[in-house]
Coordinates of N, CA and C in Angstrom, one line a residue:
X1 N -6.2 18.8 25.5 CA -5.8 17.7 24.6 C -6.2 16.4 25.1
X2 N -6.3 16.2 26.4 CA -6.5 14.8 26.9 C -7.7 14.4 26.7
X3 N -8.3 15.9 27.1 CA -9.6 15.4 26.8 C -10.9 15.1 25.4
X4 N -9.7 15.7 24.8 CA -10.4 15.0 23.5 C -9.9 14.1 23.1
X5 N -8.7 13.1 23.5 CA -8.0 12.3 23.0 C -9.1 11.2 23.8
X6 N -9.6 11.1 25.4 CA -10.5 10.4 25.8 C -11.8 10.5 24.7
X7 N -12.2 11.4 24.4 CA -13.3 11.3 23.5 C -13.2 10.8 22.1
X8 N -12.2 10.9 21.4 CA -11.8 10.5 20.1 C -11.9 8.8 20.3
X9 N -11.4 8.3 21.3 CA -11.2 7.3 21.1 C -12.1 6.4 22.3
X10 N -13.1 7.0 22.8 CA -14.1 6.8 23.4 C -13.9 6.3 24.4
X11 N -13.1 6.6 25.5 CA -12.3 6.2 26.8 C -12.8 7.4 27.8
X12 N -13.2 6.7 28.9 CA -13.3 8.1 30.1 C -12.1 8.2 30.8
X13 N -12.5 9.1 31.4 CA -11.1 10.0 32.2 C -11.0 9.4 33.3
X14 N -9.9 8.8 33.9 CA -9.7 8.2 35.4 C -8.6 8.4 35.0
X15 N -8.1 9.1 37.2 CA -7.4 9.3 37.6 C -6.5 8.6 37.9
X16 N -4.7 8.5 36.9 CA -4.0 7.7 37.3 C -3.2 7.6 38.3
X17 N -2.9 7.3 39.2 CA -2.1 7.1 40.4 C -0.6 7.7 40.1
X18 N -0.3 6.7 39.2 CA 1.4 7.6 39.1 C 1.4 8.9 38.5
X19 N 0.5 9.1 37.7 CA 0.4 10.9 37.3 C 0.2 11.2 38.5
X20 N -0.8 11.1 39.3 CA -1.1 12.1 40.4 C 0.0 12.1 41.1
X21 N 0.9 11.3 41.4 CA 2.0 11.3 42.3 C 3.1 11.8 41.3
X22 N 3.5 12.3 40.6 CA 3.9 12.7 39.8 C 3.3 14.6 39.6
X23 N 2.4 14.8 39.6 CA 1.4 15.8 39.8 C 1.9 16.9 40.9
X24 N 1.7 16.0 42.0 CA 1.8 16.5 43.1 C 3.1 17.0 43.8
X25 N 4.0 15.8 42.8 CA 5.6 16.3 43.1 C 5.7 17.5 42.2
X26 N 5.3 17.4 41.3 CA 5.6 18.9 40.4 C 5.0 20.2 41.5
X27 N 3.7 20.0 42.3 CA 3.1 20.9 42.5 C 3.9 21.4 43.8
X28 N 4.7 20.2 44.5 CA 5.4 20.4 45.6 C 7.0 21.4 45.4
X29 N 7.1 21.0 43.9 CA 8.9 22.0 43.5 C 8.1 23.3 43.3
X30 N 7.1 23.6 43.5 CA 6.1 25.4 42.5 C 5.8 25.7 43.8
X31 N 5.4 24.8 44.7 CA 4.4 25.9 45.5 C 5.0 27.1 46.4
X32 N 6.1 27.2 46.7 CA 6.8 28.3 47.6 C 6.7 29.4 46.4
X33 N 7.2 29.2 45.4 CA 7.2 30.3 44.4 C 6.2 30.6 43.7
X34 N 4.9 29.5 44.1 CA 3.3 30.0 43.5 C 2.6 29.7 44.2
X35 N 2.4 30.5 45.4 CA 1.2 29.9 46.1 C 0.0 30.4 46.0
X36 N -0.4 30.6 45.1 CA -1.9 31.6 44.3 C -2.4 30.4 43.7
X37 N -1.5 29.2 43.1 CA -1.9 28.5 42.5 C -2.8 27.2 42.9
X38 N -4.6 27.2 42.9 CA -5.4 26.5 43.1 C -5.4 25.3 41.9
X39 N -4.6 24.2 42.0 CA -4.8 23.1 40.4 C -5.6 21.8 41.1
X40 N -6.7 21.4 40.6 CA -7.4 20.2 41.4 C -6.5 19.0 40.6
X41 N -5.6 18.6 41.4 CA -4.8 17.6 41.3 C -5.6 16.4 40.3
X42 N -6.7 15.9 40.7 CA -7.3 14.6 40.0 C -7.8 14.9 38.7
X43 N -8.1 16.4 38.3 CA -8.4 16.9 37.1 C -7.0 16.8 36.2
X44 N -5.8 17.2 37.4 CA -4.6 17.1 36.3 C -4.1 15.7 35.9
X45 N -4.5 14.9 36.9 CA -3.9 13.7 36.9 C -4.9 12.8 36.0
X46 N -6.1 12.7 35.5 CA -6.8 12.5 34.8 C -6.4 12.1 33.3
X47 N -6.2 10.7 33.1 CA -5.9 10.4 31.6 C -7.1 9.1 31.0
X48 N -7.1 9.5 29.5 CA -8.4 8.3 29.3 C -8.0 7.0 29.9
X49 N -8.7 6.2 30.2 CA -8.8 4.5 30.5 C -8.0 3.7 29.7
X50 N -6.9 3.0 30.1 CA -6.3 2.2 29.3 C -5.0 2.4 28.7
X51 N -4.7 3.7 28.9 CA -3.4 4.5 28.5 C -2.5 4.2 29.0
X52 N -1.4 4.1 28.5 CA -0.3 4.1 29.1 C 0.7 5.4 30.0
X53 N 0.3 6.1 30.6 CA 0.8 7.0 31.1 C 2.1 7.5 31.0
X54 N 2.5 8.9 30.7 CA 3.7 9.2 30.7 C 3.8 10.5 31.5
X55 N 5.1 10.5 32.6 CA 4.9 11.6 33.4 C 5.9 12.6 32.6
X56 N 5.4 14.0 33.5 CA 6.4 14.9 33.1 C 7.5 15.1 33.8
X57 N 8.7 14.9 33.9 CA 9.5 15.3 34.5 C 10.3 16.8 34.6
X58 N 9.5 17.6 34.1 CA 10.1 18.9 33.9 C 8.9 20.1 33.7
X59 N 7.7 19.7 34.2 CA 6.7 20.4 34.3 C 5.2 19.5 34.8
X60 N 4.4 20.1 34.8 CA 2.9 19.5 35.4 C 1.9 18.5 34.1
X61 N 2.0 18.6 33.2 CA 0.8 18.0 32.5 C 1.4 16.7 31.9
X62 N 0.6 15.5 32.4 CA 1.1 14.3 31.8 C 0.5 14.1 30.2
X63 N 1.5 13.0 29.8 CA 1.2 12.7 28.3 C 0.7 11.6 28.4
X64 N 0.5 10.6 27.6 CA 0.2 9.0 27.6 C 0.4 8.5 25.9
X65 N 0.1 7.5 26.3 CA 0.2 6.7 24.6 C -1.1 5.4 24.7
X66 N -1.7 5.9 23.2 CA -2.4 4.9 23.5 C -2.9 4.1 22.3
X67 N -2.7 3.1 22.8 CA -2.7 1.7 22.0 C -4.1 1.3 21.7
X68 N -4.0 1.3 20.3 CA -5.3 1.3 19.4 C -5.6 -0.5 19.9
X69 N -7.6 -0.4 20.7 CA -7.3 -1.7 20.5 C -7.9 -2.4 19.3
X70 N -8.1 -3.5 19.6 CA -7.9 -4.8 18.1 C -8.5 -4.2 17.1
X71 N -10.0 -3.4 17.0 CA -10.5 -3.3 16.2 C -10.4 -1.7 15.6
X72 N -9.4 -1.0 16.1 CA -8.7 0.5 15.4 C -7.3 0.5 14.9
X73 N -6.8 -1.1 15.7 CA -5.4 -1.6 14.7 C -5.3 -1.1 13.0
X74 N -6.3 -1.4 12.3 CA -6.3 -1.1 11.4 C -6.4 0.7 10.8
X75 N -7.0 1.4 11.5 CA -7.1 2.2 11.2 C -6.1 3.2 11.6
X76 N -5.5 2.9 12.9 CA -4.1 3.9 12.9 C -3.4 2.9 14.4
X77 N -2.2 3.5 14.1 CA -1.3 2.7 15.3 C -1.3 3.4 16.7
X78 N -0.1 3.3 17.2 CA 0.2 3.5 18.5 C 0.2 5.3 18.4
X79 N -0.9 6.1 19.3 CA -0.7 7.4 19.5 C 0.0 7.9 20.8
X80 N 1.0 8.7 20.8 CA 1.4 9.4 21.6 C 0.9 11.1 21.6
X81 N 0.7 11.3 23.0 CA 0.1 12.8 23.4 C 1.2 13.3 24.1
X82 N 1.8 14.4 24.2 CA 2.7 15.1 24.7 C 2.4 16.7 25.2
X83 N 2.9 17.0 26.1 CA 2.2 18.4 26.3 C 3.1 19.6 25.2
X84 N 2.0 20.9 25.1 CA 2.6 21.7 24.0 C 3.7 22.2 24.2
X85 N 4.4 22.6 25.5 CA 5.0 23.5 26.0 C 6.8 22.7 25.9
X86 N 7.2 23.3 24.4 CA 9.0 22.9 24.4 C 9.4 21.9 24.7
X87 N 10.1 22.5 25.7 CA 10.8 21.7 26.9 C 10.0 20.3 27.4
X88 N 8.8 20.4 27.8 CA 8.2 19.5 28.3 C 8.0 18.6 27.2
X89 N 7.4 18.8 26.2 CA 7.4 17.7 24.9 C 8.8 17.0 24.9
X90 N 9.9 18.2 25.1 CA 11.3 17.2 24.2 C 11.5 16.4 25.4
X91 N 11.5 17.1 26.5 CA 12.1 15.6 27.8 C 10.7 14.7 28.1
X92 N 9.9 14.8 27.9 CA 9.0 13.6 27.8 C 9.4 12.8 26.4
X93 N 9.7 13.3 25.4 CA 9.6 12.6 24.2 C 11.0 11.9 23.8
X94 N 11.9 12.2 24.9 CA 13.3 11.4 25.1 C 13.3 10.1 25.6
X95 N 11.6 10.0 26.8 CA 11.9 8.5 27.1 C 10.9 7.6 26.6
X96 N 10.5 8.1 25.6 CA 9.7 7.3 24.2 C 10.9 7.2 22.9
X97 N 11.6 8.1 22.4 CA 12.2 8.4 21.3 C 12.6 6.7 20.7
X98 N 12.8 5.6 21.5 CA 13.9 4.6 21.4 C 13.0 3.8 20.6
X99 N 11.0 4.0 20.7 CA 9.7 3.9 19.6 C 9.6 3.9 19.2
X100 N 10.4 4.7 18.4 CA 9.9 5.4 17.1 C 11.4 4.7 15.6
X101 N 11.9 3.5 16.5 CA 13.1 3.5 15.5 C 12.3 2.1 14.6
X102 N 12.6 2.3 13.4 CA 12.0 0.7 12.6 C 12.3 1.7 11.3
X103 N 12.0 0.6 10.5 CA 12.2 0.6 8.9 C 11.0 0.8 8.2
X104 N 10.4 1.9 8.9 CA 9.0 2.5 8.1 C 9.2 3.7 6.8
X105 N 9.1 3.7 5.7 CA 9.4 4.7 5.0 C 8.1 5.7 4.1
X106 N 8.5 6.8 4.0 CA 7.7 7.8 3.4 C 8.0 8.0 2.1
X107 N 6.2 8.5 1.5 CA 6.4 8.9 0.2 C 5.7 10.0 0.0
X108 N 5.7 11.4 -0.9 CA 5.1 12.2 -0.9 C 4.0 12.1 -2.3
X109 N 2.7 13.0 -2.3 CA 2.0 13.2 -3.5 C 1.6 14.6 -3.0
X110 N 1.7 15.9 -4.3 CA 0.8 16.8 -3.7 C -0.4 17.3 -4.8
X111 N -1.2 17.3 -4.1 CA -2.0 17.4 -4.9 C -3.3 18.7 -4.8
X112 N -4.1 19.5 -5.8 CA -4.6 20.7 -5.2 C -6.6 20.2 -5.2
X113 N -6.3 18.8 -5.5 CA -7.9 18.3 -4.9 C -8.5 18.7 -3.6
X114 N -9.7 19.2 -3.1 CA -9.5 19.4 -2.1 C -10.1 18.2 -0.4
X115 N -9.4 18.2 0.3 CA -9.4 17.3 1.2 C -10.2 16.1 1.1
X116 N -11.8 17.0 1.7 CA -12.9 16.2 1.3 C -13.2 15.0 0.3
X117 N -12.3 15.1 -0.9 CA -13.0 14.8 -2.2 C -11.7 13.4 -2.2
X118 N -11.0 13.4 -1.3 CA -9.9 12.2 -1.4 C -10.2 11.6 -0.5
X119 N -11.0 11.1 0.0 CA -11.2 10.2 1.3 C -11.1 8.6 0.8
X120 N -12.1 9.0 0.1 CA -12.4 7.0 -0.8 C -10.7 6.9 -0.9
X121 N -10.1 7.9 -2.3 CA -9.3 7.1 -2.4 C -8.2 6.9 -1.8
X122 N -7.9 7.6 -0.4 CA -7.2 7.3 0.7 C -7.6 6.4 0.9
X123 N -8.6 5.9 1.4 CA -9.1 4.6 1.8 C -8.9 3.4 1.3
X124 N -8.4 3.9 0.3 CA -8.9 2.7 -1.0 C -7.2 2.5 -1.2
X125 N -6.8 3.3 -0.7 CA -5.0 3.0 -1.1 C -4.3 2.3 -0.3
X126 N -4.9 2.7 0.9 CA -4.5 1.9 2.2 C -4.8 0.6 2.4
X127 N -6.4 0.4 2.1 CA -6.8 -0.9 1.9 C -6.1 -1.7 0.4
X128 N -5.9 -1.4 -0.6 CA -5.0 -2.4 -1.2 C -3.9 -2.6 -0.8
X129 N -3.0 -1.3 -0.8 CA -1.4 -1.8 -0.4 C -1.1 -2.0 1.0
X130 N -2.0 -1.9 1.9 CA -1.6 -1.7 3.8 C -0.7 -0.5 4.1
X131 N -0.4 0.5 3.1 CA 0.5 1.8 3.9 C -1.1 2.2 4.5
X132 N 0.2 3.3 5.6 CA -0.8 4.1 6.4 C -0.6 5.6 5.4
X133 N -1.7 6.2 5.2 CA -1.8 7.4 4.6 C -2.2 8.5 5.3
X134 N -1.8 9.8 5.5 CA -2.0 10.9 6.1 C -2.0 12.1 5.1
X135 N -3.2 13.2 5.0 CA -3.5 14.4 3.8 C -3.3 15.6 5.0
X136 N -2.6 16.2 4.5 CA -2.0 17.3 5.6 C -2.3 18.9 4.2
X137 N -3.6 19.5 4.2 CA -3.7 20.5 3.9 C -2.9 21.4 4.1
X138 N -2.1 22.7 2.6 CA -1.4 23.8 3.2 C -2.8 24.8 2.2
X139 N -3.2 25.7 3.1 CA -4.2 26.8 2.5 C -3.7 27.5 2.3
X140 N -2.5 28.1 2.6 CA -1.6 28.9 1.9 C -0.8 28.8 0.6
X141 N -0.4 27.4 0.3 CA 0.5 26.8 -0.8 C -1.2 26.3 -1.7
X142 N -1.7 26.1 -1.4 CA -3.1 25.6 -2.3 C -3.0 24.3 -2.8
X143 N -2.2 23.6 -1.6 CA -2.4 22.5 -2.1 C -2.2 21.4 -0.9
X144 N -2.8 19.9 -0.6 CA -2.9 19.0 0.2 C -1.5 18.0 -0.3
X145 N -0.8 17.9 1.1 CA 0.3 17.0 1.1 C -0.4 15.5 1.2
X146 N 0.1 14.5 0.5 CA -0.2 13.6 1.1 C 1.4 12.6 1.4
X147 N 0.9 12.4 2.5 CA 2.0 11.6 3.0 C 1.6 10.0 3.0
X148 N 2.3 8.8 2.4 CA 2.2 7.2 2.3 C 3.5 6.6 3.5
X149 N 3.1 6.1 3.7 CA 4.3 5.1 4.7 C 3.7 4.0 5.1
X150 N 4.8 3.0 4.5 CA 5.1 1.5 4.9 C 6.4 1.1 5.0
X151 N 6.5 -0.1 5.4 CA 8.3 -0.8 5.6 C 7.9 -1.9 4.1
X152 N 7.1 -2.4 3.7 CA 7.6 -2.8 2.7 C 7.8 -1.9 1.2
X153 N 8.9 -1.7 0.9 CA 9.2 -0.7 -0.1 C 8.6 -0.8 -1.3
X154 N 8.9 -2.1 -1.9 CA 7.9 -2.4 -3.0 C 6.2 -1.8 -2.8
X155 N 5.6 -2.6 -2.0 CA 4.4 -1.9 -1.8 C 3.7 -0.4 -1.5
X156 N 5.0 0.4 -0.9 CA 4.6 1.7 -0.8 C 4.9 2.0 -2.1
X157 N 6.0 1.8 -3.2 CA 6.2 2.7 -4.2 C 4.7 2.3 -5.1
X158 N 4.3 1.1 -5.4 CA 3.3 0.5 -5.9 C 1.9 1.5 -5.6
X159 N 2.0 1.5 -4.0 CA 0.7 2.5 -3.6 C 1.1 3.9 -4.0
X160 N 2.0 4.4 -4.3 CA 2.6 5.8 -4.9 C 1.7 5.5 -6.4
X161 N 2.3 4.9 -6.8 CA 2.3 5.0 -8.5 C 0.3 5.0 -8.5
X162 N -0.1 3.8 -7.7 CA -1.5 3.6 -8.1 C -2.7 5.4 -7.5
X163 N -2.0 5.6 -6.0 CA -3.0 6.8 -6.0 C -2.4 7.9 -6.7
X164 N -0.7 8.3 -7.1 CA -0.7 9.6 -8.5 C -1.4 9.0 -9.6
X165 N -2.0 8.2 -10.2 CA -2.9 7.5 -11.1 C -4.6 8.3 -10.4
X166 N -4.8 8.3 -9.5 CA -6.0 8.4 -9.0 C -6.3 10.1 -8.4
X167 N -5.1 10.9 -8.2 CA -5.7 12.0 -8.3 C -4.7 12.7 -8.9
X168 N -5.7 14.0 -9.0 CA -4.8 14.7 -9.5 C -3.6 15.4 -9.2
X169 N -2.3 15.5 -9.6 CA -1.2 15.9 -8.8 C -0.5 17.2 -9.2
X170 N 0.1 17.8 -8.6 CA 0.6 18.9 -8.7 C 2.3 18.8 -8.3
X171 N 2.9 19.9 -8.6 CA 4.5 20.1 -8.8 C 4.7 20.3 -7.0
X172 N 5.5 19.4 -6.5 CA 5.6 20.0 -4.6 C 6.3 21.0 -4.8
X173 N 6.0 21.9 -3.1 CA 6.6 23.7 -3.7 C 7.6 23.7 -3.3
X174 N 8.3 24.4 -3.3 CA 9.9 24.9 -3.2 C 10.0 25.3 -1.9
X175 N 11.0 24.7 -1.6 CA 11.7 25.0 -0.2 C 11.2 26.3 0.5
X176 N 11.3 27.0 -0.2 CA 11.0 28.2 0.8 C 9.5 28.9 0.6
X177 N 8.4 27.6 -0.1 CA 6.8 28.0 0.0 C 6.3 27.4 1.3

């Protein structure tokens, strides 16, 4: 995951210091109970350039967050990376959680267009009203969620009304589809 998150966002991989020392301590509480285990420490400790680093306190793989700079502001905000594994996501995601508090709200459209064919007017919804928009495919339900979110409410219901105008929409499925 890190390493495509350096590539997505076109940052190389350097070794951060407090991950590695963070790394190392993890590898220091395992090693009596795994000493088979060969991990090249600067490969683990490795996050793209510029990140904000976040250690794991409850396992080995660090996370980071990283801050879109000036000229991807627009195109999406602040990303956080967490590792897959439970436990390690929720106690890493405890000393970020206090982030994630603000007055941003959601709106739903679903629609059975398929992905491809909504880009423009994603684009085009975002650029008039400023919500951020996300199309979250279900291939099993046959149909693409789209998700709207902004803090100004007026404007998001406005960008609601103008893209259900712009594609085609469908009935969202029932709780238990």
């Amino acid at each position: 995951t890190i390493d495509s998150v350096a590539q997505a966002f076109d940052r190389p991989l350097v070794v951060n210091e407090l991950v590695k020392t963070d790394v190392e301590r993890a590898l220091a509480a395992i090693a009596e109970d795994h000493p088979e285990l060969d991990i090249d420490v600067d490969a683990e400790a490795s996050i793209p350039a510029g990140v904000r680093p976040l250690v794991n306190d409850v396992g080995l793989s660090p996370g980071c967050v990283v801050e879109p700079r000036e000229a991807e502001q627009e195109q999406h905000g602040r990303i956080y990376v967490f590792p897959g594994i439970p436990r390690e996501m929720q106690s890493m995601f405890e000393g970020v959680a206090d982030e994630f508090n603000g007055d941003l709200q959601s709106r739903f459209l679903y629609t059975d267009e398929p992905e491809a064919a909504l880009i423009e007017r994603l684009k085009a919804v975002h650029a008039r009203y400023g919500v951020l928009v996300g199309c979250y495919p279900n291939r099993k339900g046959n149909h693409n969620r789209l998700k709207l979110r902004g803090e100004d409410e007026e404007e998001l219901n406005k960008a609601v009304t103008w893209l259900g105008e712009q594609v085609r929409t469908v009935e969202p499925p029932s709780e238990s589809a």
